[in-house]
Tab-separated table of C-alpha atoms and ligand atoms in Angstrom:
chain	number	residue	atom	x	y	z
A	1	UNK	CA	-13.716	-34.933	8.976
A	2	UNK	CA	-11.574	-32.262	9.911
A	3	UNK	CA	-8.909	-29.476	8.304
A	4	UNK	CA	-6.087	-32.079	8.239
A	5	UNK	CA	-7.783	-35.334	7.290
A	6	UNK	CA	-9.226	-33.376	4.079
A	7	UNK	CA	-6.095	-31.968	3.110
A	8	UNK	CA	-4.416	-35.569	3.832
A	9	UNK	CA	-7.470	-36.734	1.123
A	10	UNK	CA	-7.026	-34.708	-1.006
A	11	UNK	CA	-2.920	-35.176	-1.510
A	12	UNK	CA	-3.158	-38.567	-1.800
A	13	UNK	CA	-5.268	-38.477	-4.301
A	14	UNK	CA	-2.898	-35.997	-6.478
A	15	UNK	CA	0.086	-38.184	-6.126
A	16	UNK	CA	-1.513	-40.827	-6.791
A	17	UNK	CA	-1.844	-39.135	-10.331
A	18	UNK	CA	1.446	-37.057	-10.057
A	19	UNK	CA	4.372	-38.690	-7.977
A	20	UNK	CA	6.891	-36.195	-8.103
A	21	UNK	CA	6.408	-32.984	-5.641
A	22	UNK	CA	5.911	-29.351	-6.929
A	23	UNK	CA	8.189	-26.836	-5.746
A	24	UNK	CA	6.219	-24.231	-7.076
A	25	UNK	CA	2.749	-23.350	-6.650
A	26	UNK	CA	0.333	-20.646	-9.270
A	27	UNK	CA	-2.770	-19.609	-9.004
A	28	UNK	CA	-4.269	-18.442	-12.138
A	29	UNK	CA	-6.649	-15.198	-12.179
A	30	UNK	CA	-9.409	-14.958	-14.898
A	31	UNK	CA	-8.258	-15.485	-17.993
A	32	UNK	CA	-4.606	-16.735	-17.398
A	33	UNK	CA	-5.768	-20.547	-17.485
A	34	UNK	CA	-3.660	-20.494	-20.721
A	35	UNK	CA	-0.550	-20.960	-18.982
A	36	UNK	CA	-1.782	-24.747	-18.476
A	37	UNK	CA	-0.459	-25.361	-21.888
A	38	UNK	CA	3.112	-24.489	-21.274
A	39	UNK	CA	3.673	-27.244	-18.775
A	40	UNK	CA	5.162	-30.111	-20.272
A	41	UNK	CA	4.807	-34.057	-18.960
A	42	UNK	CA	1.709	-32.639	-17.436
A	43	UNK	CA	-1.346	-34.198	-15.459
A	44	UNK	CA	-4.253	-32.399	-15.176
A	45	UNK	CA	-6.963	-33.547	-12.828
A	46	UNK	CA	-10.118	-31.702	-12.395
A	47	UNK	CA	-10.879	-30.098	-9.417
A	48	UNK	CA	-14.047	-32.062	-8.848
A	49	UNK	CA	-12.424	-35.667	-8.897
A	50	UNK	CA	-10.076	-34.227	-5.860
A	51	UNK	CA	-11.549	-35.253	-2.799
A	52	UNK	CA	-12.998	-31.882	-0.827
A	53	UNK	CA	-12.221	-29.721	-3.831
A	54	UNK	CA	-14.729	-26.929	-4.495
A	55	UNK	CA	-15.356	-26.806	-8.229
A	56	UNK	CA	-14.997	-23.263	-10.534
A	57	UNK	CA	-18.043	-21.868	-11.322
A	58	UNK	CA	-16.569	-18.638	-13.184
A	59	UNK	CA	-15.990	-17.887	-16.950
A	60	UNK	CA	-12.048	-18.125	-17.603
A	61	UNK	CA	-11.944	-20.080	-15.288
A	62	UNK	CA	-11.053	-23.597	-16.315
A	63	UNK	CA	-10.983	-26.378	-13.269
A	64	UNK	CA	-8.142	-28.193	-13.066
A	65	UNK	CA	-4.831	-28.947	-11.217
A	66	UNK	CA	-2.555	-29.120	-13.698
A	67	UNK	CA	1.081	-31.320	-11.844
A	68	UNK	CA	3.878	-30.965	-14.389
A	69	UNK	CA	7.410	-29.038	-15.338
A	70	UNK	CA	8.230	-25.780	-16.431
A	71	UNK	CA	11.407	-24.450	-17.275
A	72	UNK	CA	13.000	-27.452	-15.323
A	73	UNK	CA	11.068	-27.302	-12.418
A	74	UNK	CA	8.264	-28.937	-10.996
A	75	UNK	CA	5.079	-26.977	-10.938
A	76	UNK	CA	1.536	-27.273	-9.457
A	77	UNK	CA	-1.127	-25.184	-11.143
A	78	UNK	CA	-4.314	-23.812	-10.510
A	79	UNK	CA	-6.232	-23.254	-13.367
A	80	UNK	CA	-9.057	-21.566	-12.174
A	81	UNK	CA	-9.618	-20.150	-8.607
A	82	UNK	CA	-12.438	-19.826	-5.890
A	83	UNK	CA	-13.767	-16.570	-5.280
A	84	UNK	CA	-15.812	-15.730	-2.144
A	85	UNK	CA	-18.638	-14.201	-4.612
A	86	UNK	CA	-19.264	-17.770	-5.906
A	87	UNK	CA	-21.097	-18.322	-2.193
A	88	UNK	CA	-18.113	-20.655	-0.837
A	89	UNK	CA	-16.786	-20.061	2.320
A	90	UNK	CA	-13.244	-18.488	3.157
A	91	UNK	CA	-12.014	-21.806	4.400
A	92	UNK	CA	-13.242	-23.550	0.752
A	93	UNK	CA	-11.772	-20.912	-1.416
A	94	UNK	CA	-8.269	-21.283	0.265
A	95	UNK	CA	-8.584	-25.370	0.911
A	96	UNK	CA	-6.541	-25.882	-2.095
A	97	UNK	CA	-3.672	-23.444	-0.998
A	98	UNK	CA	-3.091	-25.812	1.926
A	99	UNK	CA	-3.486	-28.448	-0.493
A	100	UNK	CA	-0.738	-27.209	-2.201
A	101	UNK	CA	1.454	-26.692	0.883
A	102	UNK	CA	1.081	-29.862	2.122
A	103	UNK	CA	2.080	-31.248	-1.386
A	104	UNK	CA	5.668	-29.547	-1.009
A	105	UNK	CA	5.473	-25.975	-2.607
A	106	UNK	CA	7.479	-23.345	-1.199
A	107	UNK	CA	6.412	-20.674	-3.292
A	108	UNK	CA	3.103	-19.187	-4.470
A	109	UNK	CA	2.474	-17.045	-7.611
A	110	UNK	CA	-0.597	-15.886	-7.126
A	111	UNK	CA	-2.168	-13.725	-10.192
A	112	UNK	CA	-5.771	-11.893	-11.222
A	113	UNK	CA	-7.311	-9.718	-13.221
A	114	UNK	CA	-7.997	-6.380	-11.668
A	115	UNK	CA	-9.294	-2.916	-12.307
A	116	UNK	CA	-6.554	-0.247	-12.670
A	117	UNK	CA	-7.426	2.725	-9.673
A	118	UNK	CA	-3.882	4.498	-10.425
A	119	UNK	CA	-4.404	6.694	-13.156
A	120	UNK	CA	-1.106	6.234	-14.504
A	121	UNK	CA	-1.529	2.551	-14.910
A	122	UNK	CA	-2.758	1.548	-18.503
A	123	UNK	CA	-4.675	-1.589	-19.341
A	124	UNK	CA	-2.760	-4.339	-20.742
A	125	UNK	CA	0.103	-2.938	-18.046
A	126	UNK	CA	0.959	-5.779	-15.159
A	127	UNK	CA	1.536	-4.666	-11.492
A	128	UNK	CA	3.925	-6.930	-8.666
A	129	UNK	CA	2.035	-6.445	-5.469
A	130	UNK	CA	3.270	-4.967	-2.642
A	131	UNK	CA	0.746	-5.217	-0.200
A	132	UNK	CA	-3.075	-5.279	0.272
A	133	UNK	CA	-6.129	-4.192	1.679
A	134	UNK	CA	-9.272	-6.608	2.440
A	135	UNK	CA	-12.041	-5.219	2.049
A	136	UNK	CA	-14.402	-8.300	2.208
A	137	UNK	CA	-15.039	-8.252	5.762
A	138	UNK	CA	-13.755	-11.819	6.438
A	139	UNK	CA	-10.464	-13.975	7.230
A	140	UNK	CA	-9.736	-17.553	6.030
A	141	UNK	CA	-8.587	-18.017	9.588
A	142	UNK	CA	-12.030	-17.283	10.794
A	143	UNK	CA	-13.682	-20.325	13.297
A	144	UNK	CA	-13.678	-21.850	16.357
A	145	UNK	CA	-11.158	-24.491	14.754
A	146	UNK	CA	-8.265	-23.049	12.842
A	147	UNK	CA	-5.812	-24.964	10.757
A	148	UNK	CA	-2.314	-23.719	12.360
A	149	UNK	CA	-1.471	-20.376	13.794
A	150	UNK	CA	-4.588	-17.893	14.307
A	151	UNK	CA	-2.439	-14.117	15.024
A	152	UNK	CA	0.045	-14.080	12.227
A	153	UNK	CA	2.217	-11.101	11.081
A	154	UNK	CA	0.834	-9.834	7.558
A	155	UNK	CA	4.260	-6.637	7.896
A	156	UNK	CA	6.099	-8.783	4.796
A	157	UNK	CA	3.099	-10.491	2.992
A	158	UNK	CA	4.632	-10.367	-0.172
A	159	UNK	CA	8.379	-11.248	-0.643
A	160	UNK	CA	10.085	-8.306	-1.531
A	161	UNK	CA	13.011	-10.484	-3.049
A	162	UNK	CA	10.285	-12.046	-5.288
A	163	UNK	CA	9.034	-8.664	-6.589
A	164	UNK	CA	12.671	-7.088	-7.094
A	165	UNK	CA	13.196	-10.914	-8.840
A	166	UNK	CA	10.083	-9.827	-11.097
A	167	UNK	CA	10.863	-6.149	-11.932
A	168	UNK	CA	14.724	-6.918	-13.361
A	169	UNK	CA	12.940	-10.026	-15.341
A	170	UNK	CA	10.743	-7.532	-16.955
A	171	UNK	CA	13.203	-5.474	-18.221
A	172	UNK	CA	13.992	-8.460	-20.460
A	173	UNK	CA	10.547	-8.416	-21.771
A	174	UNK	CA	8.004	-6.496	-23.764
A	175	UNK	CA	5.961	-5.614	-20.211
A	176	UNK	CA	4.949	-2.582	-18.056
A	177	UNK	CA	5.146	-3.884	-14.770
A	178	UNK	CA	4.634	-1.293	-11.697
A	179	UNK	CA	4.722	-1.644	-7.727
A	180	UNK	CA	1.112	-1.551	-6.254
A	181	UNK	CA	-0.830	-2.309	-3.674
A	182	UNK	CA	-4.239	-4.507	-4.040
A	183	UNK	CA	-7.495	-3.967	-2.623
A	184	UNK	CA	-9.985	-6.793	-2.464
A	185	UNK	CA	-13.394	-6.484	-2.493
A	186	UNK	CA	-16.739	-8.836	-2.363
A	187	UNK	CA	-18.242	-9.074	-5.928
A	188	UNK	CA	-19.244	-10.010	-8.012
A	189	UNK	CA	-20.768	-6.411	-8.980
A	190	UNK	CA	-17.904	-4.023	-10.044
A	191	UNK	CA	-17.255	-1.123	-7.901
A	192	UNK	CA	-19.037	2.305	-8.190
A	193	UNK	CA	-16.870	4.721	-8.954
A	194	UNK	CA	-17.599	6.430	-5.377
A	195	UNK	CA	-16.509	3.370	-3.449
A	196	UNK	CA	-13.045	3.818	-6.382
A	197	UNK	CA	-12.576	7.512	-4.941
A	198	UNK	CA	-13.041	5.977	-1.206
A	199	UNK	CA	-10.158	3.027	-2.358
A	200	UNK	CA	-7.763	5.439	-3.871
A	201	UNK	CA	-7.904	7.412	-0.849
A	202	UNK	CA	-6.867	4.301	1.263
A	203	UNK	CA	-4.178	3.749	-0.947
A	204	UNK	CA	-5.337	0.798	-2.911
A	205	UNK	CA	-3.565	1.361	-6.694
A	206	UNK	CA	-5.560	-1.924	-8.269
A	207	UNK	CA	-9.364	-3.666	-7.136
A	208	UNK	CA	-10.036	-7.162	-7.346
A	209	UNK	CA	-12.270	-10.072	-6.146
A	210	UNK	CA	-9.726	-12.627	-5.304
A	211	UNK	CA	-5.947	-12.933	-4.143
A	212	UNK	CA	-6.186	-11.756	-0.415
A	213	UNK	CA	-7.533	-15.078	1.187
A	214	UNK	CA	-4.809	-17.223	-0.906
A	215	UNK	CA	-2.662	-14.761	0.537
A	216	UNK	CA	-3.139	-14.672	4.159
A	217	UNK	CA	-3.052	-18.258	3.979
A	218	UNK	CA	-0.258	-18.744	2.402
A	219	UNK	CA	1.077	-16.599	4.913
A	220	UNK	CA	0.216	-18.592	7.676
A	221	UNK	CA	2.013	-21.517	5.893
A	222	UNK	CA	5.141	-19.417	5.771
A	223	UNK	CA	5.085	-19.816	1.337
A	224	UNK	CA	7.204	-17.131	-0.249
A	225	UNK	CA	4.565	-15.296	-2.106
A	226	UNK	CA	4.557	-13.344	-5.627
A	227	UNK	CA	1.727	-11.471	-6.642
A	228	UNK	CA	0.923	-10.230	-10.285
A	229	UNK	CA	-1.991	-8.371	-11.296
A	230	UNK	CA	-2.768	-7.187	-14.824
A	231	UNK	CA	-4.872	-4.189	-15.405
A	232	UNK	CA	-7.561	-5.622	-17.341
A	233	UNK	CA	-9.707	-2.420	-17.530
A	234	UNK	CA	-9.574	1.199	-15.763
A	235	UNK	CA	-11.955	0.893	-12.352
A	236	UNK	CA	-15.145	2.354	-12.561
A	237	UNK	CA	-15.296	5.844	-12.911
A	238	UNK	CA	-11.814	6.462	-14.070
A	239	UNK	CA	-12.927	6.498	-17.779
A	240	UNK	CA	-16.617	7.355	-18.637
A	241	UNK	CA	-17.325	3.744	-19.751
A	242	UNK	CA	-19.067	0.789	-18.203
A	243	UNK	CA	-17.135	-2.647	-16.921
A	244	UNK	CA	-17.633	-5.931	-18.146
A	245	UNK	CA	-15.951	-9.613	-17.486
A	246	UNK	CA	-15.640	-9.705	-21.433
A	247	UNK	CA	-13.222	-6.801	-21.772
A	248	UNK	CA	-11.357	-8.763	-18.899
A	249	UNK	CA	-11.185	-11.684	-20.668
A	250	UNK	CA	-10.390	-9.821	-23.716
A	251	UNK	CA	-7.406	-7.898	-21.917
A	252	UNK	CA	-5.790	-11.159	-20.922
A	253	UNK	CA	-5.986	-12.761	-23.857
A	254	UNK	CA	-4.331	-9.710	-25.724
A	255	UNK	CA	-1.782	-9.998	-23.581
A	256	UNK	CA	-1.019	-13.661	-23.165
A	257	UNK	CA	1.742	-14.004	-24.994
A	258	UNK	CA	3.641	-10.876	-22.970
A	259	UNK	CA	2.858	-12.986	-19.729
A	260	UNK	CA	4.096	-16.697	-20.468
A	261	UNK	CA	7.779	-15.123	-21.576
A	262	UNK	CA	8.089	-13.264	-18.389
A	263	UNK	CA	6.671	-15.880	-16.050
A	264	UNK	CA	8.685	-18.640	-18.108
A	265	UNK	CA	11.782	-16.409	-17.943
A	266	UNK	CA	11.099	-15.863	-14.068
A	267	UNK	CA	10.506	-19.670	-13.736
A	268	UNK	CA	13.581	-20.983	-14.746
A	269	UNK	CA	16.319	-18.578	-13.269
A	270	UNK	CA	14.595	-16.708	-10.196
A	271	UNK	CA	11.680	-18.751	-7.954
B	1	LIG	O1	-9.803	-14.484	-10.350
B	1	LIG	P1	-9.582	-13.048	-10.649
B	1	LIG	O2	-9.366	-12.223	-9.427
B	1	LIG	O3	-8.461	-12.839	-11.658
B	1	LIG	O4	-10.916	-12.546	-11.348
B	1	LIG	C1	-11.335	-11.212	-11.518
B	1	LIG	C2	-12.354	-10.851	-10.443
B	1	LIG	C3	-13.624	-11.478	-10.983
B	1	LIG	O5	-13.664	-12.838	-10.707
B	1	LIG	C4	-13.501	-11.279	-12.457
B	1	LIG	C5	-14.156	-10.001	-12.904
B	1	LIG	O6	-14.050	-9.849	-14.302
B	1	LIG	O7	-12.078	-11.177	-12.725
């Protein structure tokens, strides 16, 4: 079966659960899966009911579509993501991004957890991307058969109306939130703090696993795209202490609350 037919599968299948069509689309990184619970008439489906839906493999990570409103408006949410380190391929990791365009969204919020490389970022702070840098050696629009255009411009990735959207929002709010740019790299092993030095030097303010293949694809699909990170830890080498997924969990979950006022807030009078 190919690109189309699956995505055609798969968006039956979620309005057959969920009539009405989401106008906004979020991807949440590891440990934001919380925000679930603030949708309200909600349907979640798990991602391995939807036909040609990888399933989440990750801690934080819950597994499920969650169709339902926020703040007025209709919302499709990814509770849990694919990352490349969980041995899918580009094309599975960003299936459900297309799934999600074909559905109706317009916009993508696309968050993650990610090591702080600027030193005067602070964990707990939250950063609106401004551009990126892949670093895992691969595009989602890879192969001999691409779904839609193959050359596309990556100049404006992120919408800088979005970002100036998030940045007077936060004012209104107990949150940090800087400019930054994202670098992506392979995982799932953190990042020696060598290949940190080598990053800041290419101008990469944040390191992640994730984000950059949602992203190019959602560029392709001409989405208007948001990105927020939140510095879940310092990246390796910055402070003289080892990494860990549990202080990244335990970084998001300190600052939960922080999050769902500003994305609520951002929700109902900017996207
Ligand atoms: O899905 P995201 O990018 O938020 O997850 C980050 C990268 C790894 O999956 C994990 C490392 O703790 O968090």
């Amino acid at each position: 079966m190919d690109t189309e037919n699956k995505i055609q599968e798969a968006v039956s299948y979620i309005r057959e659960k969920y009539a009405n069509p989401p106008q906004i689309g979020i991807i949440l990184g590891s440990g934001f899966s919380f925000f679930q619970e603030h949708l309200q008439d909600s349907t979640v489906i798990a991602y391995s009911d939807i036909p040609n839906f990888p399933v989440s493999t990750v801690e934080g990570h819950a597994g499920n579509l969650v169709m339902g409103k926020c703040q007025g408006k209709e919302l499709c949410v990814m509770a849990g993501r694919f990352h490349y380190y969980e041995g899918y391929t580009m094309q599975d990791i960003t299936f459900p991004v297309r799934v999600m365009a074909a559905l109706g969204i317009k916009t993508l919020v696309v968050t993650n957890a990610a090591g702080g490389i600027n030193k005067s970022y602070s964990v707990g702070d939250f950063v609106a991307l401004t551009d990126h840098i892949n670093l895992l050696g691969s595009s989602p629009l890879r192969g001999k058969e691409t779904s839609g255009q193959r050359f596309i411009d990556m100049t404006h990735c992120y919408t800088s109306e979005l970002r100036d959207q998030a940045i007077e929002t936060s004012k209104n709010h107990d949150i940090t939130l800087h400019q930054g740019v994202y670098a992506a790299t392979h995982g799932p092993n953190f990042e020696t703090p060598a290949e940190i030095r080598m990053m800041r030097v290419m101008g990469a303010d944040l390191v992640g696993m994730s984000t950059v293949p949602e992203v190019i694809v959602a560029r392709q699909l001409q989405l208007q795209i948001l990105g927020i990170s939140c510095v879940t830890n310092m990246a390796a080498g910055v402070l003289d202490q080892e990494l860990s997924h549990h202080e990244v969990m335990d970084t998001m979950d300190k600052n939960r609350q922080k999050f769902v006022g500003f994305i609520e807030e951002l929700i109902a009078n900017k996207l």
